[in-house]
Amino acid sequence: MSEKRLERKKLLNKLFLKNRLVILNEDTFEEIFSFKLNLMNVFVMATLGAILLISFTTVIIAFTPLREFIPGYSSSKLKKDATELALKSDSLSSALKKNEAYIKSIQKVLTGDLEYAKFNKDSILASTDEAPSKVNLSPSNEELKLREQLAKEEARLNISKGKRQKRK
């Protein structure tokens, strides 16, 4: 037990032992500057320097366009352009469907399969529009149970508020 305590004491003495770092001019042995350091100061300064360097690098990468050079990150302009192109392609595909339906109807009129009096451009375009899918909006059993539970809690809270107001 005492040996461990002595080893710790020696280590602490080494950590806080003052040393002097001197920078000399080699030709004249003139002292340019000197520091009084101990090992603990060196460890603390090295750790702080590393933390500052890492945080500075992270900030530069996160908040500048430099992040675009990292694989996996794309520029905001590229994302914006991709969104615009997706919207344009959707609108172009729907316009193409309408035009194809219109041309098919005109072909029917020209070949005589359809009478001209029955031909209406609006009805053709309306037939190409996709009807929205029907969604079941009826509440599920779990939702009904939750509604009942909330109604009970609300009623209980309203009763307790009413009692408080009557007391005042």
XYZ file of N, CA and C in Angstrom:
504
model
N 0.817 -1.184 0.000
C 0.000 0.000 0.000
C 0.866 1.255 0.000
N 1.892 1.255 0.841
C 2.759 2.430 0.929
C 3.603 2.577 -0.341
N 3.926 1.454 -1.009
C 4.699 1.535 -2.250
C 3.888 2.242 -3.335
N 2.597 1.920 -3.434
C 1.736 2.576 -4.415
C 1.620 4.069 -4.110
N 1.516 4.359 -2.843
C 1.400 5.764 -2.446
C 2.683 6.513 -2.786
N 3.821 5.865 -2.596
C 5.100 6.503 -2.941
C 5.222 6.702 -4.446
N 4.759 5.731 -5.228
C 4.817 5.857 -6.684
C 3.936 7.016 -7.153
N 2.761 7.147 -6.559
C 1.883 8.261 -6.920
C 2.526 9.597 -6.549
N 3.149 9.625 -5.428
C 3.793 10.852 -4.966
C 4.933 11.238 -5.913
N 5.711 10.239 -6.361
C 6.804 10.506 -7.305
C 6.263 11.016 -8.632
N 5.140 10.416 -9.091
C 4.535 10.836 -10.354
C 4.030 12.273 -10.251
N 3.388 12.612 -9.133
C 2.926 13.985 -8.946
C 4.100 14.958 -8.889
N 5.166 14.554 -8.247
C 6.348 15.420 -8.193
C 6.916 15.637 -9.589
N 6.937 14.589 -10.421
C 7.449 14.733 -11.785
C 6.527 15.635 -12.618
N 5.213 15.514 -12.396
C 4.271 16.329 -13.166
C 4.414 17.815 -12.840
N 4.693 18.126 -11.586
C 4.758 19.525 -11.180
C 6.180 20.039 -10.960
N 7.175 19.264 -11.376
C 8.566 19.696 -11.266
C 8.836 20.783 -12.293
N 9.357 21.913 -11.860
C 9.599 23.039 -12.754
C 10.842 22.775 -13.595
N 10.666 22.987 -14.886
C 11.766 22.884 -15.842
C 11.827 24.186 -16.608
N 12.975 24.423 -17.209
C 13.154 25.662 -17.951
C 13.488 25.327 -19.391
N 12.705 25.898 -20.304
C 12.938 25.746 -21.736
C 13.588 27.028 -22.218
N 14.820 26.901 -22.762
C 15.587 28.075 -23.171
C 15.893 27.956 -24.655
N 15.680 29.043 -25.394
C 16.035 29.105 -26.808
C 17.251 30.024 -26.904
N 18.352 29.468 -27.450
C 19.621 30.205 -27.530
C 20.023 30.410 -28.979
N 20.761 31.474 -29.209
C 21.405 31.680 -30.488
C 22.662 30.816 -30.472
N 22.778 29.919 -31.448
C 23.855 28.937 -31.418
C 25.239 29.566 -31.594
N 25.326 30.643 -32.327
C 26.632 31.260 -32.563
C 27.135 32.035 -31.347
N 26.263 32.789 -30.728
C 26.700 33.648 -29.627
C 26.267 33.135 -28.260
N 25.492 32.074 -28.207
C 24.918 31.535 -26.980
C 24.101 32.583 -26.226
N 23.548 33.515 -26.992
C 22.699 34.537 -26.400
C 21.298 33.951 -26.197
N 20.719 34.170 -25.047
C 19.388 33.647 -24.742
C 18.340 34.509 -25.447
N 17.535 33.890 -26.321
C 16.494 34.627 -27.042
C 15.242 34.727 -26.172
N 14.748 33.619 -25.667
C 13.687 33.641 -24.662
C 13.667 32.310 -23.937
N 12.984 32.328 -22.797
C 12.923 31.114 -21.992
C 11.549 30.996 -21.334
N 11.185 29.758 -21.028
C 9.916 29.457 -20.348
C 10.205 28.615 -19.119
N 9.410 28.841 -18.104
C 9.424 27.941 -16.961
C 8.188 27.064 -17.099
N 8.405 25.779 -17.267
C 7.321 24.839 -17.532
C 7.380 23.682 -16.554
N 6.215 23.027 -16.402
C 6.212 21.725 -15.779
C 5.425 20.796 -16.711
N 5.496 19.523 -16.482
C 4.915 18.536 -17.384
C 3.402 18.685 -17.470
N 2.763 19.053 -16.372
C 1.307 19.218 -16.370
C 0.892 20.364 -17.287
N 1.628 21.478 -17.264
C 1.323 22.595 -18.159
C 1.435 22.179 -19.625
N 2.432 21.383 -19.940
C 2.621 20.932 -21.323
C 1.440 20.060 -21.746
N 1.007 19.143 -20.884
C -0.146 18.285 -21.217
C -1.415 19.112 -21.400
N -1.641 20.056 -20.508
C -2.850 20.886 -20.595
C -2.831 21.720 -21.870
N -1.714 22.344 -22.173
C -1.625 23.177 -23.376
C -1.766 22.335 -24.654
N -1.183 21.158 -24.679
C -1.311 20.285 -25.847
C -2.764 19.834 -26.033
N -3.443 19.505 -24.932
C -4.843 19.087 -25.008
C -5.725 20.238 -25.480
N -5.547 21.415 -24.928
C -6.327 22.578 -25.355
C -6.066 22.917 -26.820
N -4.807 22.832 -27.231
C -4.481 23.093 -28.633
C -5.167 22.105 -29.568
N -5.171 20.840 -29.193
C -5.825 19.827 -30.027
C -7.334 20.063 -30.101
N -7.940 20.394 -28.963
C -9.390 20.661 -28.952
C -9.717 21.879 -29.809
N -8.940 22.941 -29.681
C -9.166 24.138 -30.493
C -8.984 23.843 -31.984
N -7.975 23.082 -32.334
C -7.732 22.746 -33.733
C -8.882 21.921 -34.318
N -9.349 20.951 -33.548
C -10.459 20.106 -34.015
C -11.741 20.924 -34.157
N -12.040 21.767 -33.157
C -13.269 22.565 -33.233
C -13.195 23.589 -34.363
N -12.059 24.208 -34.578
C -11.890 25.178 -35.665
C -12.074 24.500 -37.016
N -11.495 23.330 -37.187
C -11.648 22.581 -38.436
C -13.102 22.185 -38.659
N -13.773 21.751 -37.606
C -15.181 21.371 -37.716
C -16.047 22.559 -38.115
N -15.800 23.713 -37.520
C -16.570 24.916 -37.846
C -16.340 25.317 -39.298
N -15.109 25.268 -39.736
C -14.804 25.630 -41.127
C -15.515 24.692 -42.098
N -15.477 23.409 -41.821
C -16.112 22.448 -42.721
C -17.631 22.575 -42.671
N -18.199 22.811 -41.503
C -19.661 22.828 -41.364
C -20.293 24.085 -41.949
N -19.645 25.224 -41.858
C -20.290 26.483 -42.218
C -19.710 27.167 -43.451
N -18.920 26.494 -44.227
C -18.401 27.067 -45.467
C -18.667 26.106 -46.616
N -18.538 26.570 -47.845
C -18.736 25.675 -48.996
C -17.653 24.600 -49.126
N -16.710 24.606 -48.238
C -15.645 23.611 -48.263
C -16.185 22.197 -48.064
N -17.336 22.066 -47.395
C -17.918 20.747 -47.140
C -18.334 20.043 -48.419
N -18.506 20.776 -49.507
C -18.908 20.163 -50.773
C -17.810 19.258 -51.341
N -16.588 19.443 -50.897
C -15.485 18.617 -51.387
C -15.377 17.294 -50.633
N -16.161 17.139 -49.575
C -16.167 15.896 -48.814
C -17.130 14.938 -49.496
N -16.724 13.716 -49.776
C -17.642 12.770 -50.430
C -18.885 12.532 -49.573
N -20.046 12.546 -50.220
C -21.303 12.323 -49.516
C -22.091 13.591 -49.293
N -21.456 14.749 -49.337
C -22.154 16.018 -49.190
C -22.381 16.603 -50.575
N -23.584 17.125 -50.793
C -23.852 17.787 -52.064
C -24.180 19.246 -51.790
N -23.990 20.062 -52.798
C -24.225 21.484 -52.610
C -25.720 21.777 -52.579
N -26.069 22.885 -51.976
C -27.472 23.273 -51.894
C -28.014 23.627 -53.275
N -27.153 24.159 -54.140
C -27.571 24.477 -55.520
C -27.928 23.197 -56.265
N -27.150 22.154 -56.063
C -27.422 20.880 -56.716
C -28.750 20.300 -56.241
N -29.017 20.385 -54.945
C -30.289 19.891 -54.412
C -31.459 20.684 -54.979
N -31.309 22.003 -55.068
C -32.360 22.862 -55.597
C -32.622 22.529 -57.065
N -31.556 22.355 -57.845
C -31.704 22.015 -59.259
C -32.379 20.658 -59.435
N -32.028 19.696 -58.604
C -32.638 18.366 -58.701
C -34.131 18.431 -58.390
N -34.515 19.243 -57.411
C -35.933 19.397 -57.078
C -36.692 20.044 -58.229
N -36.107 21.087 -58.802
C -36.757 21.762 -59.939
C -36.912 20.812 -61.123
N -35.898 20.021 -61.403
C -35.974 19.081 -62.520
C -37.015 17.996 -62.278
N -37.141 17.560 -61.044
C -38.160 16.553 -60.725
C -39.555 17.116 -60.947
N -39.776 18.369 -60.526
C -41.084 18.995 -60.736
C -41.367 19.191 -62.221
N -40.362 19.618 -62.983
C -40.557 19.800 -64.426
C -40.859 18.484 -65.118
N -40.157 17.434 -64.730
C -40.402 16.140 -65.378
C -41.800 15.618 -65.070
N -42.298 15.865 -63.847
C -43.663 15.463 -63.512
C -44.679 16.212 -64.361
N -44.499 17.521 -64.489
C -45.452 18.304 -65.280
C -45.363 17.944 -66.756
N -44.164 17.658 -67.249
C -44.009 17.262 -68.653
C -44.644 15.904 -68.929
N -44.532 14.985 -67.997
C -45.131 13.663 -68.214
C -46.651 13.760 -68.220
N -47.237 14.601 -67.362
C -48.705 14.753 -67.384
C -49.145 15.456 -68.663
N -48.382 16.453 -69.136
C -48.720 17.116 -70.398
C -48.603 16.142 -71.564
N -47.612 15.259 -71.515
C -47.439 14.265 -72.572
C -48.622 13.306 -72.607
N -49.099 12.878 -71.454
C -50.273 12.000 -71.405
C -51.492 12.668 -72.018
N -51.703 13.946 -71.693
C -52.843 14.676 -72.242
C -52.727 14.801 -73.757
N -51.538 15.119 -74.244
C -51.346 15.253 -75.693
C -51.547 13.923 -76.411
N -51.068 12.836 -75.826
C -51.262 11.523 -76.442
C -52.737 11.159 -76.518
N -53.492 11.448 -75.463
C -54.931 11.160 -75.462
C -55.632 12.012 -76.520
N -55.225 13.245 -76.654
C -55.816 14.142 -77.648
C -55.534 13.644 -79.065
N -54.301 13.230 -79.313
C -53.925 12.735 -80.648
C -54.665 11.446 -80.977
N -54.811 10.558 -79.991
C -55.562 9.322 -80.229
C -57.013 9.617 -80.574
N -57.598 10.595 -79.904
C -58.978 10.956 -80.192
C -59.111 11.557 -81.583
N -58.148 12.377 -81.989
C -58.172 12.957 -83.336
C -58.012 11.853 -84.378
N -57.158 10.874 -84.097
C -56.996 9.741 -85.015
C -58.302 8.971 -85.164
N -59.042 8.814 -84.070
C -60.333 8.137 -84.151
C -61.294 8.913 -85.034
N -61.277 10.244 -84.923
C -62.161 11.068 -85.747
C -61.764 10.966 -87.208
N -60.468 10.999 -87.487
C -59.989 10.954 -88.873
C -60.223 9.588 -89.514
N -60.140 8.536 -88.760
C -60.382 7.203 -89.324
C -61.867 6.884 -89.379
N -62.673 7.685 -88.735
C -64.112 7.487 -88.790
C -64.641 6.624 -87.670
N -63.852 6.312 -86.689
C -64.320 5.501 -85.564
C -65.208 6.302 -84.619
N -65.129 7.608 -84.670
C -65.867 8.476 -83.756
C -66.490 9.594 -84.558
N -67.708 9.959 -84.221
C -68.364 11.051 -84.916
C -67.809 12.372 -84.415
N -67.762 13.355 -85.301
C -67.206 14.657 -84.951
C -68.069 15.376 -83.923
N -69.375 15.189 -83.969
C -70.273 15.887 -83.054
C -70.036 15.439 -81.615
N -69.608 14.205 -81.398
C -69.374 13.695 -80.047
C -67.979 14.049 -79.513
N -67.139 14.582 -80.362
C -65.753 14.869 -80.003
C -65.681 16.161 -79.196
N -65.078 16.102 -77.992
C -64.948 17.275 -77.129
C -63.572 17.216 -76.460
N -62.773 18.257 -76.651
C -61.404 18.272 -76.123
C -61.402 18.218 -74.595
N -62.333 18.898 -73.945
C -62.382 18.925 -72.479
C -62.645 17.542 -71.902
N -63.502 16.771 -72.550
C -63.782 15.433 -72.031
C -62.565 14.524 -72.194
N -61.790 14.740 -73.256
C -60.575 13.938 -73.463
C -59.551 14.265 -72.379
N -59.359 15.565 -72.124
C -58.383 15.963 -71.115
C -58.823 15.528 -69.728
N -60.127 15.548 -69.477
C -60.623 15.116 -68.174
C -60.418 13.619 -67.982
N -60.447 12.846 -69.069
C -60.261 11.396 -68.946
C -58.821 11.028 -68.620
N -57.876 11.910 -68.939
C -56.469 11.604 -68.645
C -56.099 11.966 -67.214
N -56.878 12.852 -66.571
C -56.579 13.202 -65.177
C -56.821 11.992 -64.297
N -55.886 11.756 -63.429
C -56.006 10.618 -62.533
C -56.870 11.002 -61.343
N -57.830 10.169 -61.036
C -58.697 10.420 -59.880
C -57.920 10.097 -58.608
N -58.100 10.921 -57.584
C -57.390 10.624 -56.331
C -57.908 9.328 -55.733
N -56.977 8.590 -55.150
C -57.362 7.314 -54.549
C -58.217 7.562 -53.312
N -59.179 6.651 -53.085
C -60.065 6.800 -51.938
C -59.338 6.320 -50.687
N -59.464 7.129 -49.646
C -58.799 6.830 -48.391
C -59.871 6.552 -47.342
N -59.658 5.533 -46.578
C -60.581 5.190 -45.518
C -60.374 6.157 -44.354
N -61.346 7.030 -44.128
C -61.217 8.038 -43.072
C -61.997 7.671 -41.811
N -62.543 6.494 -41.775
C -63.273 6.097 -40.576
C -62.281 5.766 -39.464
N -62.650 6.117 -38.229
C -61.706 5.898 -37.119
C -61.565 4.412 -36.796
N -60.352 4.052 -36.377
C -60.087 2.669 -35.983
C -60.553 2.452 -34.542
N -60.537 1.194 -34.103
C -60.958 0.877 -32.740
C -60.067 1.561 -31.711
N -58.748 1.589 -31.961
C -57.824 2.226 -31.028
C -58.116 3.721 -30.915
N -58.432 4.333 -32.059
C -58.716 5.761 -32.048
C -60.004 6.046 -31.278
N -61.015 5.196 -31.449
C -62.266 5.368 -30.711
C -62.037 5.242 -29.205
N -61.216 4.257 -28.808
C -60.908 4.083 -27.387
C -60.177 5.310 -26.834
N -59.232 5.841 -27.619
C -58.480 7.017 -27.185
C -59.409 8.214 -27.042
N -60.334 8.374 -27.971
C -61.284 9.483 -27.885
C -62.134 9.373 -26.626
N -62.603 8.164 -26.318
C -63.401 7.973 -25.107
C -62.587 8.300 -23.864
N -61.335 7.844 -23.846
C -60.471 8.096 -22.695
C -60.237 9.600 -22.520
N -59.985 10.308 -23.614
C -59.764 11.751 -23.530
C -61.018 12.478 -23.090
N -62.192 12.019 -23.562
C -63.446 12.648 -23.148
C -63.653 12.477 -21.647
N -63.339 11.294 -21.108
C -63.481 11.049 -19.667
C -62.541 11.957 -18.877
N -61.297 12.058 -19.328
C -60.330 12.902 -18.627
C -60.744 14.367 -18.683
N -61.261 14.813 -19.822
C -61.714 16.189 -19.950
C -62.873 16.467 -19.013
N -63.812 15.540 -18.950
C -64.958 15.705 -18.060
C -64.496 15.765 -16.607
N -63.544 14.909 -16.232
C -63.023 14.904 -14.868
C -62.339 16.235 -14.548
N -61.557 16.760 -15.513
C -60.879 18.040 -15.296
C -61.881 19.182 -15.202
N -62.927 19.157 -16.013
C -63.936 20.213 -15.966
C -64.680 20.191 -14.635
N -64.941 19.007 -14.116
C -65.614 18.897 -12.820
C -64.726 19.453 -11.719
N -63.439 19.103 -11.751
C -62.533 19.599 -10.705
C -62.358 21.110 -10.807
N -62.371 21.683 -12.023
C -62.282 23.137 -12.172
C -63.540 23.802 -11.624
N -64.698 23.168 -11.879
C -65.947 23.721 -11.394
C -65.978 23.759 -9.875
N -65.452 22.730 -9.221
C -65.409 22.683 -7.759
C -64.503 23.786 -7.219
N -63.388 24.008 -7.872
C -62.464 25.058 -7.425
C -63.109 26.434 -7.538
N -63.812 26.648 -8.662
C -64.433 27.954 -8.861
C -65.549 28.182 -7.845
N -66.279 27.145 -7.454
C -67.341 27.294 -6.473
C -66.763 27.629 -5.111
N -65.596 27.077 -4.787
C -64.946 27.366 -3.503
C -64.542 28.829 -3.397
N -64.119 29.406 -4.484
C -63.655 30.799 -4.481
C -64.852 31.686 -4.366
